[in-house]
CSV table of C-alpha atoms and ligand atoms in Angstrom, one decimal:
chain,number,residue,atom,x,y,z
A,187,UNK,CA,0.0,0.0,0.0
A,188,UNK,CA,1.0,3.7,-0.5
A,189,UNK,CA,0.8,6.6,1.5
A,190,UNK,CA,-0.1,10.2,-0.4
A,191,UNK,CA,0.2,13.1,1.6
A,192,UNK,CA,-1.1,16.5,0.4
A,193,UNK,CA,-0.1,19.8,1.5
A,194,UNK,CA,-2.1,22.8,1.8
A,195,UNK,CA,-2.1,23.9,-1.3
A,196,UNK,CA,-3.9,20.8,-2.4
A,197,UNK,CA,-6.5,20.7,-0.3
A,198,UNK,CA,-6.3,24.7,-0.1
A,199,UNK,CA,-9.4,25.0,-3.1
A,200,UNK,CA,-11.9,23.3,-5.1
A,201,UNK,CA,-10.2,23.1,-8.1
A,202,UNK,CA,-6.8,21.6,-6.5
A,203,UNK,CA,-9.1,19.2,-4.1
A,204,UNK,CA,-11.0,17.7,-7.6
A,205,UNK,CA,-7.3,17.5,-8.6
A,206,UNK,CA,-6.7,15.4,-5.1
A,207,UNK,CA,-9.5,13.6,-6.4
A,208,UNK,CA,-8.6,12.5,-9.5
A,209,UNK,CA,-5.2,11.2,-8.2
A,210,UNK,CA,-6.0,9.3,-5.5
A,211,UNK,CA,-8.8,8.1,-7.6
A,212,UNK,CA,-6.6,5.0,-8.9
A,213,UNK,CA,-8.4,1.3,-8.3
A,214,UNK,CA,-5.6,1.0,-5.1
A,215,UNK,CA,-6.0,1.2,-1.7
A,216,UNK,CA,-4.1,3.8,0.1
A,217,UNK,CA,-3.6,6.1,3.4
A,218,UNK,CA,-4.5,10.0,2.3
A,219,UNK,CA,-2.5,12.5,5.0
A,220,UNK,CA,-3.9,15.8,4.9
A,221,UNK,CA,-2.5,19.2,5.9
A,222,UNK,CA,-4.9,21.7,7.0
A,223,UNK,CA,-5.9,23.6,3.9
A,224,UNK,CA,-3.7,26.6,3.3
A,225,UNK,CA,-3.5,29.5,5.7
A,226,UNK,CA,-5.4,27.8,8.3
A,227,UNK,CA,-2.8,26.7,10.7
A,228,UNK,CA,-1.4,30.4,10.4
A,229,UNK,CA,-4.2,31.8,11.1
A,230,UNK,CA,-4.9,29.2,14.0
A,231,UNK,CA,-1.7,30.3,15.3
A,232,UNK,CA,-2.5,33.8,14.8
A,233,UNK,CA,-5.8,33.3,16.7
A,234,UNK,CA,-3.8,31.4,19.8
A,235,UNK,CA,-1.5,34.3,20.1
A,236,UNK,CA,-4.4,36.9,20.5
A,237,UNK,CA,-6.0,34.8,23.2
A,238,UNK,CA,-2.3,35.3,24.7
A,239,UNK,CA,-2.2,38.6,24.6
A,240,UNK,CA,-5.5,38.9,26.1
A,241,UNK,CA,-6.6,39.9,22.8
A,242,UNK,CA,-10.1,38.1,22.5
A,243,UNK,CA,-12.3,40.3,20.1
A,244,UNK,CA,-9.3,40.0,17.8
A,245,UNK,CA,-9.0,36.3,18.0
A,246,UNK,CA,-13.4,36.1,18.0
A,247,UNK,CA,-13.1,38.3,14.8
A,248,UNK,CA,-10.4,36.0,13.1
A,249,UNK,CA,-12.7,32.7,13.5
A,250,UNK,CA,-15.9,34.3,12.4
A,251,UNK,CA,-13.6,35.1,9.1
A,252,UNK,CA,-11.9,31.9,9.2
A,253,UNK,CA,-15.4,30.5,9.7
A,254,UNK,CA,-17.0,31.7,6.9
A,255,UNK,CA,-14.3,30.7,4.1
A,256,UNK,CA,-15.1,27.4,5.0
A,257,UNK,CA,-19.0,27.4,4.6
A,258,UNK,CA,-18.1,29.5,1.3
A,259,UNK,CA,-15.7,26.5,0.3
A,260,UNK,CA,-18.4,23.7,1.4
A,261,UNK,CA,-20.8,25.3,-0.3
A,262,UNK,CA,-18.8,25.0,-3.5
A,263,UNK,CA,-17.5,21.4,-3.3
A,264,UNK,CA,-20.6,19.9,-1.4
A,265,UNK,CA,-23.8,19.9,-4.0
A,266,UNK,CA,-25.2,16.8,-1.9
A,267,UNK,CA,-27.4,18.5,0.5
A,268,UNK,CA,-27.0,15.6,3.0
A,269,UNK,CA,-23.7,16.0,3.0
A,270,UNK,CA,-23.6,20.0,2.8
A,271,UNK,CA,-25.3,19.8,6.2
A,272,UNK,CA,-23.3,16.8,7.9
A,273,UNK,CA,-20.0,18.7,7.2
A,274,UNK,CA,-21.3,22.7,8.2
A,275,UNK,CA,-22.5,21.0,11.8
A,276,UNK,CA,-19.4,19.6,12.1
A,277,UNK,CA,-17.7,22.9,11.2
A,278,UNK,CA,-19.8,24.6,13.4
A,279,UNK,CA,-19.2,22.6,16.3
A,280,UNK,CA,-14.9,23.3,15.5
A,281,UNK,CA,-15.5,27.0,15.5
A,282,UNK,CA,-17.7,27.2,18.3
A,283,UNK,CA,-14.9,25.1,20.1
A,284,UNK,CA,-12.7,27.7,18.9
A,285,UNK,CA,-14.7,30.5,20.7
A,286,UNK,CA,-15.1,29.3,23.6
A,287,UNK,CA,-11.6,28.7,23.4
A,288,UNK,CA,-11.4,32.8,23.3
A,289,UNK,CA,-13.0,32.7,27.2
A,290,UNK,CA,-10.1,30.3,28.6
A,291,UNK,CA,-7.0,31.3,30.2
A,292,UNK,CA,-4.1,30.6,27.6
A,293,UNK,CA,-1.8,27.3,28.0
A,294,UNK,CA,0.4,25.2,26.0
A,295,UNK,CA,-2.5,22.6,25.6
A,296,UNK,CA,-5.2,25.1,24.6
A,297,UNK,CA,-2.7,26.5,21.6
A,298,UNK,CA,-1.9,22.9,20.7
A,299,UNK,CA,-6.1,22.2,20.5
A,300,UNK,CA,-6.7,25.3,18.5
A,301,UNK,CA,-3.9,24.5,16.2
A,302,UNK,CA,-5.2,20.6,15.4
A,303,UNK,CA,-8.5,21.9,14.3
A,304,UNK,CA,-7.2,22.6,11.1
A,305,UNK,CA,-6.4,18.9,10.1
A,306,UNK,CA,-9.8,17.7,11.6
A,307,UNK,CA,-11.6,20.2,9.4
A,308,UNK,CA,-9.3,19.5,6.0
A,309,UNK,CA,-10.2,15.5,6.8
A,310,UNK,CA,-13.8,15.7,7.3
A,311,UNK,CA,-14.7,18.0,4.6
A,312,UNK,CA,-12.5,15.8,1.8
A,313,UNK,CA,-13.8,12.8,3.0
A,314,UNK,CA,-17.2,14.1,2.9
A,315,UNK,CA,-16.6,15.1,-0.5
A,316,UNK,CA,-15.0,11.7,-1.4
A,317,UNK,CA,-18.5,10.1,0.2
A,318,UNK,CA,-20.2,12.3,-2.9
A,319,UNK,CA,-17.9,11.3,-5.6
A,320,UNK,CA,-18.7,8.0,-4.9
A,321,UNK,CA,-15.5,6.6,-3.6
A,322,UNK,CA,-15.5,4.5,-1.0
A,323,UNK,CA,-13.6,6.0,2.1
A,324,UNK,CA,-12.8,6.1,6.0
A,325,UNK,CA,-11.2,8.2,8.1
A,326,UNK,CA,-8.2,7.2,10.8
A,327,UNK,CA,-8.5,9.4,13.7
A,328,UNK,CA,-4.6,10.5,13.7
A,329,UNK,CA,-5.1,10.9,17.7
A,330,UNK,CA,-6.1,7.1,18.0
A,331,UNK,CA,-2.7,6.2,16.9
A,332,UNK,CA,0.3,9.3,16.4
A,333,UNK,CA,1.7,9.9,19.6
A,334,UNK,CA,5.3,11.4,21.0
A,335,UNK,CA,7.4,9.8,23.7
A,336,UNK,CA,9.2,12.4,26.7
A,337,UNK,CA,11.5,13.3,24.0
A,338,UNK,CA,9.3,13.9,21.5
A,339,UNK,CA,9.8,11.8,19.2
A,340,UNK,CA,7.3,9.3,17.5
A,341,UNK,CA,6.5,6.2,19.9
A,342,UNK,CA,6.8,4.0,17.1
A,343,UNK,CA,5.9,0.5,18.7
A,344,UNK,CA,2.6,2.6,20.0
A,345,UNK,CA,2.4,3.6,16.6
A,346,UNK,CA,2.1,0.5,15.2
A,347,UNK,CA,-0.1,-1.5,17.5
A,348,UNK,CA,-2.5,1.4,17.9
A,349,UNK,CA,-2.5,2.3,14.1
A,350,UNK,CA,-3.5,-1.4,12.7
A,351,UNK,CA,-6.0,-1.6,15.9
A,352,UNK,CA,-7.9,1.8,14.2
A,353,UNK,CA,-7.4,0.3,10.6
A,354,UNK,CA,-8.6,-3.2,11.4
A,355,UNK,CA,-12.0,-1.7,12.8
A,356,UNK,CA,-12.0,0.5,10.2
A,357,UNK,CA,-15.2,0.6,7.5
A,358,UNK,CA,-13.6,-1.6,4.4
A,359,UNK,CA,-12.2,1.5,1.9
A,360,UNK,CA,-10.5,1.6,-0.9
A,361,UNK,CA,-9.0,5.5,0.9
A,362,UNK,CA,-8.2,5.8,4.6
A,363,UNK,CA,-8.1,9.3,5.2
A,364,UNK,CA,-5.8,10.8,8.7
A,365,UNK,CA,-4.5,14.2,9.6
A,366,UNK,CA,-1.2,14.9,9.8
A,367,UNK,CA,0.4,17.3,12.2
A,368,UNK,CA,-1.5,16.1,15.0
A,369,UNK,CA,-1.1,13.8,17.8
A,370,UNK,CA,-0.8,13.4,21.7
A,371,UNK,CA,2.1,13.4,23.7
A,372,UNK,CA,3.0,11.3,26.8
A,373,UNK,CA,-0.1,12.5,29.2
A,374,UNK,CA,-2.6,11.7,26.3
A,375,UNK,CA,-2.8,15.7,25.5
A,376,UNK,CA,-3.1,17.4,22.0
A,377,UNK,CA,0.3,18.2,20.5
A,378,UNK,CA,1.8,18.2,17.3
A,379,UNK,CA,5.0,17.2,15.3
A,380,UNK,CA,6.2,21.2,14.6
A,381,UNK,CA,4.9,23.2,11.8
A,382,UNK,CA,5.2,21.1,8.4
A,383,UNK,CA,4.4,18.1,10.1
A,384,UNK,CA,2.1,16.3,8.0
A,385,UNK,CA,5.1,15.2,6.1
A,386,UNK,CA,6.8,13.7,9.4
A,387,UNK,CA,3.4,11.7,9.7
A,388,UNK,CA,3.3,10.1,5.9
A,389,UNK,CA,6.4,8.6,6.6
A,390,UNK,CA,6.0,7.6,9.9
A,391,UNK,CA,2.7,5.3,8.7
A,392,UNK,CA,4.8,4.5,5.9
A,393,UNK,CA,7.2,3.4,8.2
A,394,UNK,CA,4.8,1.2,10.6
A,395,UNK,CA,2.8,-0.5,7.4
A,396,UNK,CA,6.1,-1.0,5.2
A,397,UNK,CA,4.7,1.0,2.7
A,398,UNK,CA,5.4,0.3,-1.0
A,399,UNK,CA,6.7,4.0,-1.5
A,400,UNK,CA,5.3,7.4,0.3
A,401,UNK,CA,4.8,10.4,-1.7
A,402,UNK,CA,4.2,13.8,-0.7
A,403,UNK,CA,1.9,16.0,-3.4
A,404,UNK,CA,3.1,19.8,-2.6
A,405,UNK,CA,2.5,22.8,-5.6
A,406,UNK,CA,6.4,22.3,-6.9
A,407,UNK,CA,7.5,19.8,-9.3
A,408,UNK,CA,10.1,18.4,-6.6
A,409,UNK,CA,12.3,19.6,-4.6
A,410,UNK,CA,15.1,21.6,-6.7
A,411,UNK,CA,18.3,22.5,-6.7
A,412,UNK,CA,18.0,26.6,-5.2
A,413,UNK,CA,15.7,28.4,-3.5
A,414,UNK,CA,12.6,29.5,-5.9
A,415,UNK,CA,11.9,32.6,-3.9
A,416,UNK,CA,15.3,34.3,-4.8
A,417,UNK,CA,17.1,32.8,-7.1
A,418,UNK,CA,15.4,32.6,-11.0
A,419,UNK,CA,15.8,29.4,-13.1
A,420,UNK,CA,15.9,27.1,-10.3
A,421,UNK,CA,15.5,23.0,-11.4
A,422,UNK,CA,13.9,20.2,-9.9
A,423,UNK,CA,16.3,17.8,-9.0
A,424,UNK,CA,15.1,14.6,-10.2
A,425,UNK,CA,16.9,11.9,-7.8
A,426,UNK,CA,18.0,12.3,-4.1
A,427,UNK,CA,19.8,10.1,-1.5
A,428,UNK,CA,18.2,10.0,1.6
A,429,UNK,CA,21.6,11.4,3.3
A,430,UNK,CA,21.1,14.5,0.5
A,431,UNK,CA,17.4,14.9,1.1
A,432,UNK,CA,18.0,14.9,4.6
A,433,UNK,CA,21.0,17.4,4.6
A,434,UNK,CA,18.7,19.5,2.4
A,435,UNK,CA,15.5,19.4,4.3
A,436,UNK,CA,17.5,20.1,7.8
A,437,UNK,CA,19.3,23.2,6.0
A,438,UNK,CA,16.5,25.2,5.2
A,439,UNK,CA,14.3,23.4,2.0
A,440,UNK,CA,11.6,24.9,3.1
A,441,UNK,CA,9.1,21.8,1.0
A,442,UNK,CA,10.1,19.4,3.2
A,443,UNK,CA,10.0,18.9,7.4
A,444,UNK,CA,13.4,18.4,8.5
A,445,UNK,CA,12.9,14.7,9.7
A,446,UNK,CA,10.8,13.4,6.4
A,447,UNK,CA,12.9,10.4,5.5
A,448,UNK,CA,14.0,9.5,9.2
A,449,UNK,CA,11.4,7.0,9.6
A,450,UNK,CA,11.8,5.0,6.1
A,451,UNK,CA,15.3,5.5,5.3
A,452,UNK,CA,16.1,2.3,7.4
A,453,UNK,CA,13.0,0.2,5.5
A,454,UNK,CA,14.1,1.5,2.3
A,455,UNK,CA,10.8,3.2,1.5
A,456,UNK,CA,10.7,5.4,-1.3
A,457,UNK,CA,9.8,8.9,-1.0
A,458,UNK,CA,8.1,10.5,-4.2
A,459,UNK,CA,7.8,14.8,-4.2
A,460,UNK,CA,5.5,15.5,-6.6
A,461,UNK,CA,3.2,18.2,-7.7
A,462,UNK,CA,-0.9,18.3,-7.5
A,463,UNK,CA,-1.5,21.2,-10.2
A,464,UNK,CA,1.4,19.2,-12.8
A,465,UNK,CA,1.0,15.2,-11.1
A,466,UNK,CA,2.9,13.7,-14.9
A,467,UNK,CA,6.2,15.8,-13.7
A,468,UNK,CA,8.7,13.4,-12.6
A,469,UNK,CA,9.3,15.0,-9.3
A,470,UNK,CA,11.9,14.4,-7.1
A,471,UNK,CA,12.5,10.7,-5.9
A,472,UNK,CA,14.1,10.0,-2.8
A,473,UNK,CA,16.0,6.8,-2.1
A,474,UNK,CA,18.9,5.0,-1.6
A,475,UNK,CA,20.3,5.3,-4.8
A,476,UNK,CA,23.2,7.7,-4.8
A,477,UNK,CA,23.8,8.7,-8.3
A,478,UNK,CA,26.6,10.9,-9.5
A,479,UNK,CA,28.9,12.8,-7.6
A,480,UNK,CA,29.0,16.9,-7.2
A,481,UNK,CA,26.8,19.6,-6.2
A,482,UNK,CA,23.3,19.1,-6.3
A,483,UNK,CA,21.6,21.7,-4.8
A,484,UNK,CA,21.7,24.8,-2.5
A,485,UNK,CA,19.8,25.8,0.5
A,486,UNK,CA,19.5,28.4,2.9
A,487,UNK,CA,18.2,28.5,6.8
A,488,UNK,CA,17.7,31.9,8.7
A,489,UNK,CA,17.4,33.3,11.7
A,490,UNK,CA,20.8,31.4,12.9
A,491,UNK,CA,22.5,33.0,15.9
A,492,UNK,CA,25.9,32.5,16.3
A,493,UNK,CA,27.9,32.3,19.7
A,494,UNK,CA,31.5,32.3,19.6
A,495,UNK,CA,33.1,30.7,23.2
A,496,UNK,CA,36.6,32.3,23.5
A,497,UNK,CA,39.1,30.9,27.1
A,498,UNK,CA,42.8,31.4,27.7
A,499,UNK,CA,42.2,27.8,29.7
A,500,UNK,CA,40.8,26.3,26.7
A,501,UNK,CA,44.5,25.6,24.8
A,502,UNK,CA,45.4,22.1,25.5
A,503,UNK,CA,42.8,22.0,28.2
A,504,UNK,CA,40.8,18.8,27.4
A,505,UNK,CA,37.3,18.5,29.1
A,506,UNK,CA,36.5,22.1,27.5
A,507,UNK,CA,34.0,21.1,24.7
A,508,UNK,CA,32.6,18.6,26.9
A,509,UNK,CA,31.6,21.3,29.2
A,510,UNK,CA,30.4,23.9,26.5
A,511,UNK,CA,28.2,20.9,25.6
A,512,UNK,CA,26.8,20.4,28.5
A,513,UNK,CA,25.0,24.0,28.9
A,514,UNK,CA,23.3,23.2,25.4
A,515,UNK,CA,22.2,20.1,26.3
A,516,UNK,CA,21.1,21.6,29.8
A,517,UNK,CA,18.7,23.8,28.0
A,518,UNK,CA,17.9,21.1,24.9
A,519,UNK,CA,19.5,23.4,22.5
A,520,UNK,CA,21.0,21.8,19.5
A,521,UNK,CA,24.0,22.7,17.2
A,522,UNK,CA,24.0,23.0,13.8
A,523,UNK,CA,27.1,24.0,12.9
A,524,UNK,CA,30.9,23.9,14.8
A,525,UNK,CA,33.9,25.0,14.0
A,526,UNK,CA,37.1,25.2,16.1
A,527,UNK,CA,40.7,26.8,16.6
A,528,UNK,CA,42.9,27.1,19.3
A,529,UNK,CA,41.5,29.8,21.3
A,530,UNK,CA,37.9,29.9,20.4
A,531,UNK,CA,34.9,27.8,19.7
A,532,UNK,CA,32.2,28.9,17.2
A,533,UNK,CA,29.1,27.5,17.5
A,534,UNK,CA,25.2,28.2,15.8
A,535,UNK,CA,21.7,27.7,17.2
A,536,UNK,CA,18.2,28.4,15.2
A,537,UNK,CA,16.5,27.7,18.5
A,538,UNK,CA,17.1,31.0,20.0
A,539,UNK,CA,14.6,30.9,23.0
A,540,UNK,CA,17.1,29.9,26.3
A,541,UNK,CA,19.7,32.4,24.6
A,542,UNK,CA,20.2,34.3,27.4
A,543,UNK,CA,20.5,31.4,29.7
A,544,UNK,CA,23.2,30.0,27.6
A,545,UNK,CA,24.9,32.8,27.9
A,546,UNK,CA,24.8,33.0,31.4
A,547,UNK,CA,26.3,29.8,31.7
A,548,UNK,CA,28.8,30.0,29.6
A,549,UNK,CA,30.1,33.5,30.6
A,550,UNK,CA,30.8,31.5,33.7
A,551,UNK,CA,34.1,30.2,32.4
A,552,UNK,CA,34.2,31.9,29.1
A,553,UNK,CA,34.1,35.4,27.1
A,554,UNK,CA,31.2,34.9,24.9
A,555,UNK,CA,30.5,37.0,21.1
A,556,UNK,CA,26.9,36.5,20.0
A,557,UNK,CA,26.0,37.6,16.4
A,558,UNK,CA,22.4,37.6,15.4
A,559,UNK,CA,20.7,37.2,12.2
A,560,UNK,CA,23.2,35.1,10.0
A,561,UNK,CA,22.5,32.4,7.9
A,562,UNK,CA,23.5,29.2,6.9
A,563,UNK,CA,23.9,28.5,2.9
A,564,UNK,CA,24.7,24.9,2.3
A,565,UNK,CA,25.6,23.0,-0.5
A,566,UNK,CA,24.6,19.1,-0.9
A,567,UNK,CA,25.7,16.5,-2.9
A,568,UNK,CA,27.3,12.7,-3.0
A,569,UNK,CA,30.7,13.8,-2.5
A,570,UNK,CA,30.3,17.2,-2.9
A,571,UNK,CA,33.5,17.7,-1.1
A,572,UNK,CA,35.2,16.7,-4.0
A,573,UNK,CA,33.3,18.8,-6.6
A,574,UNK,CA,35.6,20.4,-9.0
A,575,UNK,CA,34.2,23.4,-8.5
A,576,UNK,CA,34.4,23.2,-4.6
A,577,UNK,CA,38.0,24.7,-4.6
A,578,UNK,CA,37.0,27.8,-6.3
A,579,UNK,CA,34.2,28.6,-3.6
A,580,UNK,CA,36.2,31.4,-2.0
A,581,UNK,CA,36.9,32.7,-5.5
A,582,UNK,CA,33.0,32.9,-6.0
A,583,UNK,CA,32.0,34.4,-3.1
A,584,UNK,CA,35.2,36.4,-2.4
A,585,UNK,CA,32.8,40.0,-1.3
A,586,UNK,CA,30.9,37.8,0.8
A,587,UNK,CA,31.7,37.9,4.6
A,588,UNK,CA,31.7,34.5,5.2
A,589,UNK,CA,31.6,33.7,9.3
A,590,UNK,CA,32.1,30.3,9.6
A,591,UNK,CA,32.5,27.2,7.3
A,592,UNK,CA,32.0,23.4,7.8
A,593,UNK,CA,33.6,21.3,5.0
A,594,UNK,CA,34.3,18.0,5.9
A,595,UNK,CA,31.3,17.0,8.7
A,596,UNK,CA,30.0,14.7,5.7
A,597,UNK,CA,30.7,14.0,2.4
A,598,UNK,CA,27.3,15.5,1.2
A,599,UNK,CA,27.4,18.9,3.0
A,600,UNK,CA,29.4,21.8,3.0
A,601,UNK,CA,27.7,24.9,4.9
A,602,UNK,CA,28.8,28.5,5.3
A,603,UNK,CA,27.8,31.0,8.0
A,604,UNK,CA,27.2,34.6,6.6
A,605,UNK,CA,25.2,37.5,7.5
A,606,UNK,CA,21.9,36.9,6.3
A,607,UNK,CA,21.9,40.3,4.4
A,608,UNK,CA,24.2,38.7,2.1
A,609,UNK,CA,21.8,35.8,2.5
A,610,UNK,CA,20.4,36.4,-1.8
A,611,UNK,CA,23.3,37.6,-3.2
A,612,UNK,CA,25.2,34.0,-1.9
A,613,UNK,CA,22.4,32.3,-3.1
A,614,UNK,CA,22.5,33.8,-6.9
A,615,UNK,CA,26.3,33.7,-7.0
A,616,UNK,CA,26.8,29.9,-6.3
A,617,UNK,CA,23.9,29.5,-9.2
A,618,UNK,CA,25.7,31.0,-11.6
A,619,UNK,CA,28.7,29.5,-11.1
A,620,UNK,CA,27.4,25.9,-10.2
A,621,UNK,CA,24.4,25.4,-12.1
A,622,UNK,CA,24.5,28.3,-15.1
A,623,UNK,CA,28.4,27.5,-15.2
A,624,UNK,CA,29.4,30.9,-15.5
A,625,UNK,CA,33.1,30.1,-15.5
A,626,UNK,CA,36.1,31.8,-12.7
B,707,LIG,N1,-0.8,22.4,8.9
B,707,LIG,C1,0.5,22.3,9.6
B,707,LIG,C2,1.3,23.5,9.2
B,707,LIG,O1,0.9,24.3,8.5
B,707,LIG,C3,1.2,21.0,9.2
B,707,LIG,C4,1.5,20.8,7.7
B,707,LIG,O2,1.0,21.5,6.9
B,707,LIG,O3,2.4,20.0,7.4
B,707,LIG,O4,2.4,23.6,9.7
B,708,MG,MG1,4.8,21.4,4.2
């Protein structure tokens, strides 16, 4: 069996959901994860954040607008007047949660309910629409089965047993339709697996069933090989390892969630990236295959601080990293990117939010630099470290300030640190000279 996840672009209006339709529409069985349709989860968050602030005509105003884009949507894709009403009570009853949500007192669990509404409402209303189409289909309540364990991370044996328990009682389907994102955590409360999560959870089913291949339907013909948004004449890259894909999707690919192909890598499960508005593009397919050697593509992650960690003890002193370690780990903070000399550790975060606790700690046995606002450009490929381009890199971007660089970590990585004003101009550089092959 497969499992097709679609973002929220392809759930996001009628004309991409008939799409959805038509390609899950196949004769097969398969699992359907769905996003919530596009902008919800924003405006979900948005929403939470104004019952923070005390805010609650602002968040009351948002979910009567929220509210009626979905009756306008329903009314659109659901002619069956059965149906039409089924889905608005059950719509109702979500935004009526959602403004009673506006009276509570804000807490972790509250934002994580209000932000799982908009997989719940993305599920019914396409399996509703399914029902009208005629094809036979189910839903999997995603919080009978997904669940975290104290660190966060998927329980996978749960997973399993709980996921073929809600399958096996399941009404016979040729689709089972779940919502990704959501799940409970350790105390059986709401949570989720991080913005972009539906991804996390097509591979994590695909995972527990052995599934024949997972693919993920987005709005880009694969994942290619620069970032879109800045750079012009950007590629699809048409085959990935999953040590690239992973690389790529950690270092700031914005189309995929940073753990996609941790689950299947191990089961060699295929991973397919394709698009819902173009499905006969090839896509991107990630597997085990490595194919030929070089520089395949070029990402970028902001909002990196750096922190460099400078101690007259630390020359020769062994024991030092160990205890600059330590205070991350204190405060779960993890490193992306180290480099070292003989008087000074540089070290960068994205998580920013116990900054000034690290700090603290550190200054303890260390003079400590923090710059804000860099950002990490990386450059993946099998062996990309031996590119024949990759000596010239400082040629290429000799009037960039380049902070920090990592060359050697892997074989498929090489990432520099820069300011993130200089963030664009990196990013059109190393196209020219890597992809358009604008000679130096
Ligand atoms: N709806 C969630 C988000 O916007 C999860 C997802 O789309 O993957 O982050
Ligand atoms: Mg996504």
């Amino acid at each position: 069996m497969k499992v097709l996840k679609f973002g929220g672009t392809s759930v996001g209006s009628v004309k991409n959901i008939t799409n959805v339709k038509n390609i899950i529409n196949d004769g097969n069985k398969k699992i359907v994860v769905l996003s919530a349709m596009s902008g919800t989860t924003n405006e979900l968050v948005a929403i939470a954040n104004h019952i923070k602030d005390e805010n609650s005509n602002e968040a009351i105003n948002k979910i009567h607008k929220l509210h009626e884009i979905y009756s306008l949507t329903i009314d659109e894709l659901l002619i069956d007047k059965t149906l039409n009403n089924e889905t608005k009570n059950y719509v109702s009853d979500i935004f009526s949660l959602l403004i009673n949500s506006t009276y509570k007192p804000f807490s972790n669990i509250l934002e994580n309910t209000i932000l799982a509404q908009g997989e719940l409402l993305s599920t019914y209303i396409f399996n509703c629409y399914l029902k009208q189409e005629g094809i036979r289909s189910a839903i999997l309540p995603a919080l009978n089965f997904m669940r975290i364990d104290t660190a966060k991370e998927p329980d996978l044996p749960y997973i399993k047993k709980h996921f073929e328990t809600v399958f096996n009682t399941a009404e016979t389907s040729d689709v089972y339709i779940t919502q990704g994102f959501i799940c409970l955590d350790v105390d059986d409360k709401i949570s989720n697996l991080q913005r972009g999560g539906s991804d996390y959870t097509a591979t994590i089913i695909g995972a527990v069933i052995k599934a024949e291949e997972v693919q993920i339907w987005t709005d880009i013909d694969g994942m290619h090989n620069n970032d879109p948004r800045h750079v012009e004449n950007t590629k699809p890259i048409s085959n990935l390892s999953y040590d690239e894909a992973a690389e790529l999707a950690y270092f700031g690919a914005k189309i995929l969630h940073p753990q996609t192909v941790t689950p299947v890598r191990e089961y060699n499960i295929p991973v397919s990236l394709k698009n819902t508005m173009n499905p006969e593009a090839h896509g991107t397919l990630i597997s085990s295959i490595t194919s030929e050697n070089g520089i395949k593509a070029i990402a970028a992650k902001d909002n990196i601080t750096a922190i460099k960690i400078k101690s007259g003890r630390m020359l020769q002193a062994h024991g030092f990293l160990k205890k600059v370690f330590e205070v991350f780990e204190v405060y779960e903070t993890s490193i992306d990117m180290i480099t070292t000399s003989e008087v000074a550790v540089s070290l960068t975060i994205d998580d920013d939010r116990n900054l000034d606790k690290i700090v603290a700690e550190l200054e303890k046995f260390a003079l400590i630099e923090v710059d804000k606002n860099q950002s990490i450009v990386c450059l993946v490929g099998h062996s990309v470290v031996n590119h024949e381009y990759t000596y010239k890199l400082f040629k290429i971007l000799k009037d960039v300030k380049i902070r920090m660089i990592s060359y050697g970590g892997s074989k498929n990585n090489i990432s520099l640190l820069i300011n993130a004003d200089d963030k664009v101009k990196t990013l059109r550089k190393l196209n020219n000279y890597l992809f358009e092959l604008v000679t130096v």
